[in-house]
Amino acid sequence: MKVKFNTSIPTKLNIHYRKELKAFDTNLKLGELASAWKHLERAHILGQPYPIEHTYVHWLMLKFGFHIKNGREILGQLPRLIFGGVKSFVGTIPVGNTGGANIPPLKSLPIPEDLNKIIQDSY
């Protein structure tokens, strides 16, 4: 088995990752919590292979859990915050996982078509 070390997100992919984070922030400020969360999940899918981006999204998810006072999300984010970046670094992530406590941390999921196209076009 070949291990691939991921260290930095490709520039084209980073543009889309940052757009999702901006949309999260905008929706959060507007109080549109469901939409804000959806953008965090999308940022997670895009940034998941890269340790810094992956860890940062879990940090935001943890903060969001505190914001909405959701104990399950808070507790679910703690191990993800600790181990997610490490798994990204060595390339052993569950592809497509949206990152929230409502999804098992090792479960792979289908990547939405639009995000899959962005990912494919970014390399």
CSV table of N, CA, C and O in Angstrom, one decimal:
chain,number,residue,atom,x,y,z
A,1,MET,N,0.8,-1.2,0.0
A,1,MET,CA,0.0,0.0,0.0
A,1,MET,C,0.9,1.2,0.0
A,1,MET,O,1.8,1.4,0.8
A,2,LYS,N,0.6,2.1,-0.9
A,2,LYS,CA,1.4,3.4,-1.0
A,2,LYS,C,0.7,4.5,-0.2
A,2,LYS,O,-0.5,4.7,-0.4
A,3,VAL,N,1.5,5.1,0.6
A,3,VAL,CA,0.9,6.2,1.4
A,3,VAL,C,1.3,7.5,0.8
A,3,VAL,O,2.4,7.8,0.4
A,4,LYS,N,0.3,8.4,0.6
A,4,LYS,CA,0.5,9.7,0.0
A,4,LYS,C,0.4,10.8,1.1
A,4,LYS,O,-0.6,10.8,1.8
A,5,PHE,N,1.4,11.6,1.2
A,5,PHE,CA,1.4,12.7,2.2
A,5,PHE,C,0.8,13.9,1.6
A,5,PHE,O,1.4,14.5,0.6
A,6,ASN,N,-0.3,14.4,2.1
A,6,ASN,CA,-0.9,15.6,1.6
A,6,ASN,C,-0.5,16.8,2.5
A,6,ASN,O,-0.7,16.7,3.7
A,7,THR,N,0.1,17.8,1.8
A,7,THR,CA,0.6,18.9,2.6
A,7,THR,C,-0.1,20.2,2.3
A,7,THR,O,-0.3,21.0,3.2
A,8,SER,N,-0.4,20.5,1.1
A,8,SER,CA,-1.0,21.8,0.7
A,8,SER,C,-2.1,21.6,-0.3
A,8,SER,O,-2.0,20.8,-1.3
A,9,ILE,N,-3.2,22.3,-0.1
A,9,ILE,CA,-4.3,22.3,-1.0
A,9,ILE,C,-4.0,23.0,-2.4
A,9,ILE,O,-3.4,24.0,-2.4
A,10,PRO,N,-4.3,22.4,-3.5
A,10,PRO,CA,-4.1,23.0,-4.8
A,10,PRO,C,-4.8,24.4,-4.9
A,10,PRO,O,-5.9,24.6,-4.3
A,11,THR,N,-4.2,25.4,-5.5
A,11,THR,CA,-4.7,26.7,-5.6
A,11,THR,C,-6.1,26.8,-6.1
A,11,THR,O,-7.0,27.4,-5.5
A,12,LYS,N,-6.4,26.1,-7.2
A,12,LYS,CA,-7.8,26.1,-7.8
A,12,LYS,C,-8.8,25.5,-6.8
A,12,LYS,O,-9.9,26.1,-6.7
A,13,LEU,N,-8.5,24.5,-6.1
A,13,LEU,CA,-9.4,23.9,-5.1
A,13,LEU,C,-9.5,24.8,-3.9
A,13,LEU,O,-10.6,25.0,-3.4
A,14,ASN,N,-8.5,25.5,-3.5
A,14,ASN,CA,-8.5,26.4,-2.4
A,14,ASN,C,-9.5,27.6,-2.6
A,14,ASN,O,-10.2,28.0,-1.7
A,15,ILE,N,-9.6,28.0,-3.9
A,15,ILE,CA,-10.6,29.1,-4.2
A,15,ILE,C,-12.0,28.6,-3.8
A,15,ILE,O,-12.7,29.4,-3.2
A,16,HIS,N,-12.3,27.4,-4.2
A,16,HIS,CA,-13.7,26.9,-3.9
A,16,HIS,C,-13.9,26.6,-2.4
A,16,HIS,O,-15.0,26.9,-1.9
A,17,TYR,N,-12.9,26.1,-1.8
A,17,TYR,CA,-12.9,25.8,-0.4
A,17,TYR,C,-13.2,27.2,0.4
A,17,TYR,O,-14.0,27.2,1.2
A,18,ARG,N,-12.5,28.2,0.0
A,18,ARG,CA,-12.6,29.5,0.7
A,18,ARG,C,-14.0,30.1,0.4
A,18,ARG,O,-14.6,30.8,1.2
A,19,LYS,N,-14.6,29.9,-0.8
A,19,LYS,CA,-15.9,30.3,-1.1
A,19,LYS,C,-16.9,29.7,-0.2
A,19,LYS,O,-17.9,30.4,0.3
A,20,GLU,N,-16.7,28.4,0.1
A,20,GLU,CA,-17.7,27.7,1.0
A,20,GLU,C,-17.5,28.3,2.4
A,20,GLU,O,-18.5,28.5,3.1
A,21,LEU,N,-16.3,28.6,2.8
A,21,LEU,CA,-16.1,29.1,4.1
A,21,LEU,C,-16.8,30.5,4.2
A,21,LEU,O,-17.3,30.9,5.3
A,22,LYS,N,-16.6,31.3,3.2
A,22,LYS,CA,-17.2,32.7,3.2
A,22,LYS,C,-18.7,32.5,3.2
A,22,LYS,O,-19.4,33.3,4.0
A,23,ALA,N,-19.3,31.6,2.4
A,23,ALA,CA,-20.8,31.4,2.5
A,23,ALA,C,-21.2,30.9,3.8
A,23,ALA,O,-22.3,31.4,4.3
A,24,PHE,N,-20.4,30.1,4.5
A,24,PHE,CA,-20.7,29.7,5.9
A,24,PHE,C,-20.8,30.9,6.8
A,24,PHE,O,-21.8,31.1,7.5
A,25,ASP,N,-19.8,31.7,6.7
A,25,ASP,CA,-19.7,32.9,7.6
A,25,ASP,C,-20.9,33.9,7.3
A,25,ASP,O,-21.5,34.4,8.3
A,26,THR,N,-21.2,34.1,6.1
A,26,THR,CA,-22.3,35.0,5.7
A,26,THR,C,-23.6,34.5,6.2
A,26,THR,O,-24.4,35.2,6.8
A,27,ASN,N,-23.9,33.2,6.0
A,27,ASN,CA,-25.1,32.6,6.5
A,27,ASN,C,-25.2,32.6,8.0
A,27,ASN,O,-26.3,32.8,8.5
A,28,LEU,N,-24.1,32.3,8.6
A,28,LEU,CA,-24.1,32.3,10.1
A,28,LEU,C,-24.5,33.7,10.6
A,28,LEU,O,-25.3,33.8,11.5
A,29,LYS,N,-23.9,34.7,10.0
A,29,LYS,CA,-24.2,36.1,10.5
A,29,LYS,C,-25.6,36.5,10.2
A,29,LYS,O,-26.2,37.3,10.9
A,30,LEU,N,-26.2,35.9,9.2
A,30,LEU,CA,-27.6,36.2,8.9
A,30,LEU,C,-28.6,35.3,9.7
A,30,LEU,O,-29.8,35.5,9.6
A,31,GLY,N,-28.0,34.4,10.5
A,31,GLY,CA,-28.8,33.5,11.3
A,31,GLY,C,-29.4,32.4,10.5
A,31,GLY,O,-30.3,31.7,11.0
A,32,GLU,N,-28.9,32.1,9.3
A,32,GLU,CA,-29.4,31.0,8.5
A,32,GLU,C,-28.6,29.8,8.8
A,32,GLU,O,-27.7,29.4,8.0
A,33,LEU,N,-28.9,29.2,9.9
A,33,LEU,CA,-28.0,28.1,10.5
A,33,LEU,C,-27.9,26.9,9.6
A,33,LEU,O,-26.8,26.3,9.4
A,34,ALA,N,-29.1,26.4,9.1
A,34,ALA,CA,-29.0,25.2,8.2
A,34,ALA,C,-28.2,25.4,7.0
A,34,ALA,O,-27.4,24.6,6.6
A,35,SER,N,-28.3,26.6,6.4
A,35,SER,CA,-27.5,26.9,5.2
A,35,SER,C,-26.0,27.1,5.6
A,35,SER,O,-25.2,26.6,4.8
A,36,ALA,N,-25.8,27.7,6.7
A,36,ALA,CA,-24.4,27.9,7.1
A,36,ALA,C,-23.7,26.5,7.3
A,36,ALA,O,-22.6,26.2,6.8
A,37,TRP,N,-24.5,25.6,8.0
A,37,TRP,CA,-23.9,24.2,8.2
A,37,TRP,C,-23.7,23.5,6.9
A,37,TRP,O,-22.6,22.8,6.7
A,38,LYS,N,-24.6,23.6,5.9
A,38,LYS,CA,-24.4,23.0,4.6
A,38,LYS,C,-23.1,23.4,4.0
A,38,LYS,O,-22.3,22.6,3.4
A,39,HIS,N,-22.8,24.7,4.1
A,39,HIS,CA,-21.5,25.2,3.5
A,39,HIS,C,-20.3,24.7,4.2
A,39,HIS,O,-19.3,24.5,3.6
A,40,LEU,N,-20.4,24.5,5.6
A,40,LEU,CA,-19.3,23.9,6.3
A,40,LEU,C,-19.1,22.5,5.9
A,40,LEU,O,-17.9,22.0,5.7
A,41,GLU,N,-20.2,21.7,5.7
A,41,GLU,CA,-20.0,20.4,5.2
A,41,GLU,C,-19.4,20.3,3.8
A,41,GLU,O,-18.5,19.5,3.5
A,42,ARG,N,-19.7,21.2,2.9
A,42,ARG,CA,-19.1,21.3,1.6
A,42,ARG,C,-17.6,21.7,1.7
A,42,ARG,O,-16.8,21.1,1.0
A,43,ALA,N,-17.3,22.6,2.6
A,43,ALA,CA,-15.9,23.0,2.8
A,43,ALA,C,-15.1,21.8,3.3
A,43,ALA,O,-14.0,21.5,2.9
A,44,HIS,N,-15.8,21.0,4.2
A,44,HIS,CA,-15.1,19.8,4.7
A,44,HIS,C,-14.8,18.8,3.6
A,44,HIS,O,-13.7,18.3,3.5
A,45,ILE,N,-15.7,18.6,2.7
A,45,ILE,CA,-15.5,17.6,1.6
A,45,ILE,C,-14.3,18.1,0.7
A,45,ILE,O,-13.4,17.3,0.4
A,46,LEU,N,-14.3,19.4,0.5
A,46,LEU,CA,-13.2,20.0,-0.4
A,46,LEU,C,-11.9,20.0,0.3
A,46,LEU,O,-10.8,19.7,-0.3
A,47,GLY,N,-11.9,20.3,1.6
A,47,GLY,CA,-10.6,20.4,2.3
A,47,GLY,C,-10.1,19.2,3.0
A,47,GLY,O,-9.0,19.1,3.5
A,48,GLN,N,-11.0,18.1,3.1
A,48,GLN,CA,-10.7,16.9,3.8
A,48,GLN,C,-9.3,16.3,3.5
A,48,GLN,O,-8.6,15.8,4.5
A,49,PRO,N,-8.8,16.2,2.3
A,49,PRO,CA,-7.5,15.6,2.1
A,49,PRO,C,-6.3,16.4,2.6
A,49,PRO,O,-5.2,15.9,2.5
A,50,TYR,N,-6.5,17.6,3.1
A,50,TYR,CA,-5.4,18.5,3.4
A,50,TYR,C,-5.5,18.8,4.9
A,50,TYR,O,-6.5,19.4,5.4
A,51,PRO,N,-4.4,18.5,5.7
A,51,PRO,CA,-4.5,18.6,7.1
A,51,PRO,C,-4.9,19.9,7.7
A,51,PRO,O,-5.7,20.0,8.6
A,52,ILE,N,-4.4,21.0,7.2
A,52,ILE,CA,-4.7,22.3,7.7
A,52,ILE,C,-6.2,22.7,7.5
A,52,ILE,O,-6.9,23.1,8.4
A,53,GLU,N,-6.6,22.5,6.2
A,53,GLU,CA,-8.0,22.9,5.9
A,53,GLU,C,-9.0,21.9,6.6
A,53,GLU,O,-10.0,22.4,7.0
A,54,HIS,N,-8.6,20.7,6.7
A,54,HIS,CA,-9.5,19.7,7.3
A,54,HIS,C,-9.7,20.0,8.8
A,54,HIS,O,-10.8,20.1,9.3
A,55,THR,N,-8.6,20.3,9.5
A,55,THR,CA,-8.6,20.6,10.9
A,55,THR,C,-9.3,21.9,11.1
A,55,THR,O,-10.1,22.0,12.1
A,56,TYR,N,-9.1,22.9,10.2
A,56,TYR,CA,-9.8,24.2,10.4
A,56,TYR,C,-11.3,24.0,10.3
A,56,TYR,O,-12.1,24.6,11.1
A,57,VAL,N,-11.8,23.2,9.4
A,57,VAL,CA,-13.3,23.0,9.2
A,57,VAL,C,-13.8,22.4,10.5
A,57,VAL,O,-14.9,22.8,11.0
A,58,HIS,N,-13.1,21.4,11.1
A,58,HIS,CA,-13.5,20.8,12.3
A,58,HIS,C,-13.5,21.8,13.5
A,58,HIS,O,-14.4,21.7,14.3
A,59,TRP,N,-12.6,22.7,13.5
A,59,TRP,CA,-12.6,23.8,14.5
A,59,TRP,C,-13.8,24.6,14.3
A,59,TRP,O,-14.5,24.9,15.3
A,60,LEU,N,-14.2,25.0,13.1
A,60,LEU,CA,-15.4,25.8,12.9
A,60,LEU,C,-16.6,25.0,13.2
A,60,LEU,O,-17.6,25.5,13.8
A,61,MET,N,-16.6,23.7,13.0
A,61,MET,CA,-17.8,22.8,13.3
A,61,MET,C,-17.9,22.8,14.9
A,61,MET,O,-19.0,22.8,15.4
A,62,LEU,N,-16.8,22.7,15.6
A,62,LEU,CA,-16.8,22.7,17.0
A,62,LEU,C,-17.4,24.0,17.5
A,62,LEU,O,-18.3,24.0,18.4
A,63,LYS,N,-16.9,25.1,17.0
A,63,LYS,CA,-17.4,26.4,17.4
A,63,LYS,C,-18.9,26.5,17.1
A,63,LYS,O,-19.7,27.1,17.9
A,64,PHE,N,-19.3,26.0,15.9
A,64,PHE,CA,-20.7,26.0,15.5
A,64,PHE,C,-21.6,25.2,16.6
A,64,PHE,O,-22.7,25.6,17.0
A,65,GLY,N,-21.0,24.1,17.0
A,65,GLY,CA,-21.7,23.3,18.0
A,65,GLY,C,-22.0,24.1,19.3
A,65,GLY,O,-23.0,24.0,19.9
A,66,PHE,N,-21.0,24.8,19.7
A,66,PHE,CA,-21.1,25.7,20.9
A,66,PHE,C,-22.2,26.8,20.6
A,66,PHE,O,-23.0,27.1,21.4
A,67,HIS,N,-22.1,27.4,19.4
A,67,HIS,CA,-23.0,28.4,19.0
A,67,HIS,C,-24.5,28.0,19.1
A,67,HIS,O,-25.3,28.7,19.5
A,68,ILE,N,-24.7,26.8,18.6
A,68,ILE,CA,-26.1,26.3,18.6
A,68,ILE,C,-26.4,25.4,19.9
A,68,ILE,O,-27.5,24.9,20.0
A,69,LYS,N,-25.4,25.4,20.8
A,69,LYS,CA,-25.6,24.7,22.1
A,69,LYS,C,-26.0,23.2,21.8
A,69,LYS,O,-26.9,22.7,22.5
A,70,ASN,N,-25.2,22.5,21.0
A,70,ASN,CA,-25.5,21.1,20.6
A,70,ASN,C,-24.4,20.3,21.2
A,70,ASN,O,-23.3,20.2,20.6
A,71,GLY,N,-24.6,19.6,22.3
A,71,GLY,CA,-23.6,18.8,23.0
A,71,GLY,C,-23.1,17.7,22.1
A,71,GLY,O,-21.9,17.3,22.2
A,72,ARG,N,-24.0,17.0,21.4
A,72,ARG,CA,-23.6,15.9,20.5
A,72,ARG,C,-22.6,16.4,19.5
A,72,ARG,O,-21.6,15.7,19.2
A,73,GLU,N,-22.8,17.6,18.9
A,73,GLU,CA,-21.9,18.1,17.9
A,73,GLU,C,-20.6,18.5,18.6
A,73,GLU,O,-19.5,18.2,18.0
A,74,ILE,N,-20.6,19.1,19.7
A,74,ILE,CA,-19.4,19.5,20.4
A,74,ILE,C,-18.6,18.2,20.7
A,74,ILE,O,-17.4,18.2,20.4
A,75,LEU,N,-19.2,17.2,21.3
A,75,LEU,CA,-18.4,16.0,21.7
A,75,LEU,C,-18.0,15.3,20.4
A,75,LEU,O,-16.9,14.7,20.4
A,76,GLY,N,-18.8,15.3,19.4
A,76,GLY,CA,-18.4,14.6,18.2
A,76,GLY,C,-17.3,15.2,17.4
A,76,GLY,O,-16.5,14.6,16.7
A,77,GLN,N,-17.1,16.5,17.6
A,77,GLN,CA,-16.0,17.3,16.9
A,77,GLN,C,-14.7,17.1,17.6
A,77,GLN,O,-13.6,17.2,16.9
A,78,LEU,N,-14.7,16.8,18.9
A,78,LEU,CA,-13.4,16.8,19.6
A,78,LEU,C,-12.4,15.7,19.0
A,78,LEU,O,-11.3,16.0,18.7
A,79,PRO,N,-12.9,14.4,18.8
A,79,PRO,CA,-11.9,13.5,18.2
A,79,PRO,C,-11.6,13.8,16.8
A,79,PRO,O,-10.5,13.6,16.3
A,80,ARG,N,-12.6,14.3,16.1
A,80,ARG,CA,-12.4,14.7,14.7
A,80,ARG,C,-11.3,15.8,14.6
A,80,ARG,O,-10.5,15.8,13.7
A,81,LEU,N,-11.4,16.7,15.5
A,81,LEU,CA,-10.4,17.8,15.5
A,81,LEU,C,-9.0,17.3,15.8
A,81,LEU,O,-8.0,17.8,15.2
A,82,ILE,N,-8.9,16.3,16.7
A,82,ILE,CA,-7.6,15.8,17.1
A,82,ILE,C,-7.0,14.9,16.0
A,82,ILE,O,-5.9,15.0,15.7
A,83,PHE,N,-7.8,14.0,15.4
A,83,PHE,CA,-7.3,13.0,14.5
A,83,PHE,C,-7.5,13.3,13.0
A,83,PHE,O,-6.9,12.7,12.2
A,84,GLY,N,-8.4,14.2,12.7
A,84,GLY,CA,-8.8,14.5,11.3
A,84,GLY,C,-7.6,14.9,10.4
A,84,GLY,O,-7.3,14.4,9.3
A,85,GLY,N,-6.8,15.9,10.9
A,85,GLY,CA,-5.6,16.4,10.2
A,85,GLY,C,-4.6,15.3,10.0
A,85,GLY,O,-4.0,15.2,8.9
A,86,VAL,N,-4.4,14.4,11.0
A,86,VAL,CA,-3.4,13.4,10.9
A,86,VAL,C,-3.8,12.4,9.8
A,86,VAL,O,-3.0,12.0,8.9
A,87,LYS,N,-5.1,12.0,9.7
A,87,LYS,CA,-5.6,11.1,8.7
A,87,LYS,C,-5.5,11.8,7.3
A,87,LYS,O,-5.2,11.1,6.4
A,88,SER,N,-5.7,13.1,7.2
A,88,SER,CA,-5.5,13.8,6.0
A,88,SER,C,-4.0,13.7,5.5
A,88,SER,O,-3.7,13.5,4.4
A,89,PHE,N,-3.1,14.0,6.5
A,89,PHE,CA,-1.7,14.0,6.2
A,89,PHE,C,-1.2,12.7,5.5
A,89,PHE,O,-0.4,12.7,4.6
A,90,VAL,N,-1.7,11.6,6.0
A,90,VAL,CA,-1.3,10.3,5.5
A,90,VAL,C,-2.2,9.7,4.4
A,90,VAL,O,-2.0,8.7,3.9
A,91,GLY,N,-3.3,10.5,4.1
A,91,GLY,CA,-4.1,10.1,3.0
A,91,GLY,C,-5.1,9.0,3.3
A,91,GLY,O,-5.4,8.2,2.4
A,92,THR,N,-5.5,8.9,4.5
A,92,THR,CA,-6.5,7.8,4.9
A,92,THR,C,-7.8,8.3,5.3
A,92,THR,O,-8.3,8.0,6.4
A,93,ILE,N,-8.4,9.2,4.5
A,93,ILE,CA,-9.7,9.8,4.9
A,93,ILE,C,-10.9,9.0,4.3
A,93,ILE,O,-10.8,8.4,3.3
A,94,PRO,N,-12.1,9.1,5.0
A,94,PRO,CA,-13.3,8.5,4.4
A,94,PRO,C,-13.8,9.6,3.4
A,94,PRO,O,-14.4,10.5,3.7
A,95,VAL,N,-13.6,9.3,2.1
A,95,VAL,CA,-13.9,10.3,1.1
A,95,VAL,C,-15.4,10.6,1.1
A,95,VAL,O,-16.2,9.8,1.2
A,96,GLY,N,-15.7,11.9,0.9
A,96,GLY,CA,-17.0,12.4,0.9
A,96,GLY,C,-17.7,12.6,2.2
A,96,GLY,O,-18.8,13.1,2.3
A,97,ASN,N,-17.1,12.2,3.3
A,97,ASN,CA,-17.7,12.4,4.6
A,97,ASN,C,-17.9,13.9,4.9
A,97,ASN,O,-17.0,14.6,4.6
A,98,THR,N,-19.0,14.2,5.4
A,98,THR,CA,-19.4,15.6,5.5
A,98,THR,C,-18.9,16.2,6.9
A,98,THR,O,-19.0,17.4,7.1
A,99,GLY,N,-18.3,15.4,7.8
A,99,GLY,CA,-17.6,15.9,8.9
A,99,GLY,C,-18.4,16.1,10.2
A,99,GLY,O,-17.9,16.4,11.2
A,100,GLY,N,-19.7,16.1,10.1
A,100,GLY,CA,-20.6,16.4,11.3
A,100,GLY,C,-20.7,15.1,12.2
A,100,GLY,O,-20.5,14.0,11.8
A,101,ALA,N,-21.1,15.4,13.4
A,101,ALA,CA,-21.3,14.3,14.4
A,101,ALA,C,-22.5,13.4,14.0
A,101,ALA,O,-22.6,12.3,14.6
A,102,ASN,N,-23.3,13.8,13.1
A,102,ASN,CA,-24.4,13.0,12.6
A,102,ASN,C,-24.0,11.9,11.6
A,102,ASN,O,-24.8,11.0,11.3
A,103,ILE,N,-22.7,11.9,11.2
A,103,ILE,CA,-22.2,10.9,10.3
A,103,ILE,C,-21.0,10.2,11.0
A,103,ILE,O,-20.1,10.8,11.6
A,104,PRO,N,-21.0,8.8,11.0
A,104,PRO,CA,-19.8,8.1,11.6
A,104,PRO,C,-18.5,8.7,11.0
A,104,PRO,O,-18.4,8.9,9.8
A,105,PRO,N,-17.5,8.9,11.8
A,105,PRO,CA,-16.3,9.5,11.3
A,105,PRO,C,-15.5,8.7,10.3
A,105,PRO,O,-14.7,9.3,9.5
A,106,LEU,N,-15.7,7.4,10.2
A,106,LEU,CA,-15.0,6.7,9.2
A,106,LEU,C,-15.8,6.3,8.0
A,106,LEU,O,-15.4,5.5,7.1
A,107,LYS,N,-17.0,6.8,7.9
A,107,LYS,CA,-17.9,6.4,6.8
A,107,LYS,C,-17.7,7.3,5.5
A,107,LYS,O,-17.8,8.5,5.6
A,108,SER,N,-17.4,6.6,4.4
A,108,SER,CA,-17.3,7.4,3.1
A,108,SER,C,-18.7,7.6,2.6
A,108,SER,O,-19.7,6.8,2.9
A,109,LEU,N,-18.9,8.7,1.9
A,109,LEU,CA,-20.2,9.1,1.3
A,109,LEU,C,-19.9,9.5,-0.2
A,109,LEU,O,-18.8,9.9,-0.5
A,110,PRO,N,-21.0,9.4,-1.0
A,110,PRO,CA,-20.8,9.9,-2.3
A,110,PRO,C,-20.6,11.5,-2.3
A,110,PRO,O,-21.1,12.2,-1.5
A,111,ILE,N,-19.7,11.9,-3.2
A,111,ILE,CA,-19.4,13.3,-3.3
A,111,ILE,C,-20.4,14.0,-4.2
A,111,ILE,O,-20.7,13.4,-5.3
A,112,PRO,N,-21.1,15.1,-3.8
A,112,PRO,CA,-22.0,15.7,-4.7
A,112,PRO,C,-21.4,16.0,-6.0
A,112,PRO,O,-20.2,16.4,-6.1
A,113,GLU,N,-22.2,15.9,-7.1
A,113,GLU,CA,-21.7,16.1,-8.4
A,113,GLU,C,-20.9,17.4,-8.7
A,113,GLU,O,-19.8,17.4,-9.3
A,114,ASP,N,-21.4,18.5,-8.2
A,114,ASP,CA,-20.8,19.8,-8.4
A,114,ASP,C,-19.4,19.8,-7.7
A,114,ASP,O,-18.4,20.3,-8.3
A,115,LEU,N,-19.3,19.3,-6.5
A,115,LEU,CA,-18.1,19.3,-5.8
A,115,LEU,C,-17.1,18.3,-6.4
A,115,LEU,O,-15.9,18.6,-6.5
A,116,ASN,N,-17.6,17.2,-6.9
A,116,ASN,CA,-16.7,16.2,-7.6
A,116,ASN,C,-16.1,16.9,-8.9
A,116,ASN,O,-14.9,16.7,-9.1
A,117,LYS,N,-16.9,17.6,-9.6
A,117,LYS,CA,-16.4,18.3,-10.8
A,117,LYS,C,-15.3,19.3,-10.4
A,117,LYS,O,-14.2,19.4,-11.0
A,118,ILE,N,-15.5,20.1,-9.3
A,118,ILE,CA,-14.6,21.1,-8.8
A,118,ILE,C,-13.3,20.3,-8.4
A,118,ILE,O,-12.2,20.8,-8.8
A,119,ILE,N,-13.4,19.2,-7.7
A,119,ILE,CA,-12.2,18.5,-7.3
A,119,ILE,C,-11.4,18.0,-8.5
A,119,ILE,O,-10.2,18.2,-8.6
A,120,GLN,N,-12.1,17.4,-9.5
A,120,GLN,CA,-11.5,16.9,-10.7
A,120,GLN,C,-10.8,18.0,-11.5
A,120,GLN,O,-9.7,17.8,-12.0
A,121,ASP,N,-11.5,19.1,-11.6
A,121,ASP,CA,-10.9,20.2,-12.4
A,121,ASP,C,-9.8,21.0,-11.7
A,121,ASP,O,-9.2,21.8,-12.3
A,122,SER,N,-9.5,20.7,-10.4
A,122,SER,CA,-8.5,21.4,-9.7
A,122,SER,C,-7.1,20.8,-9.7
A,122,SER,O,-6.2,21.3,-9.2
A,123,TYR,N,-7.0,19.7,-10.4
A,123,TYR,CA,-5.7,19.0,-10.5
A,123,TYR,C,-5.2,19.0,-11.8
A,123,TYR,O,-5.8,19.1,-12.8
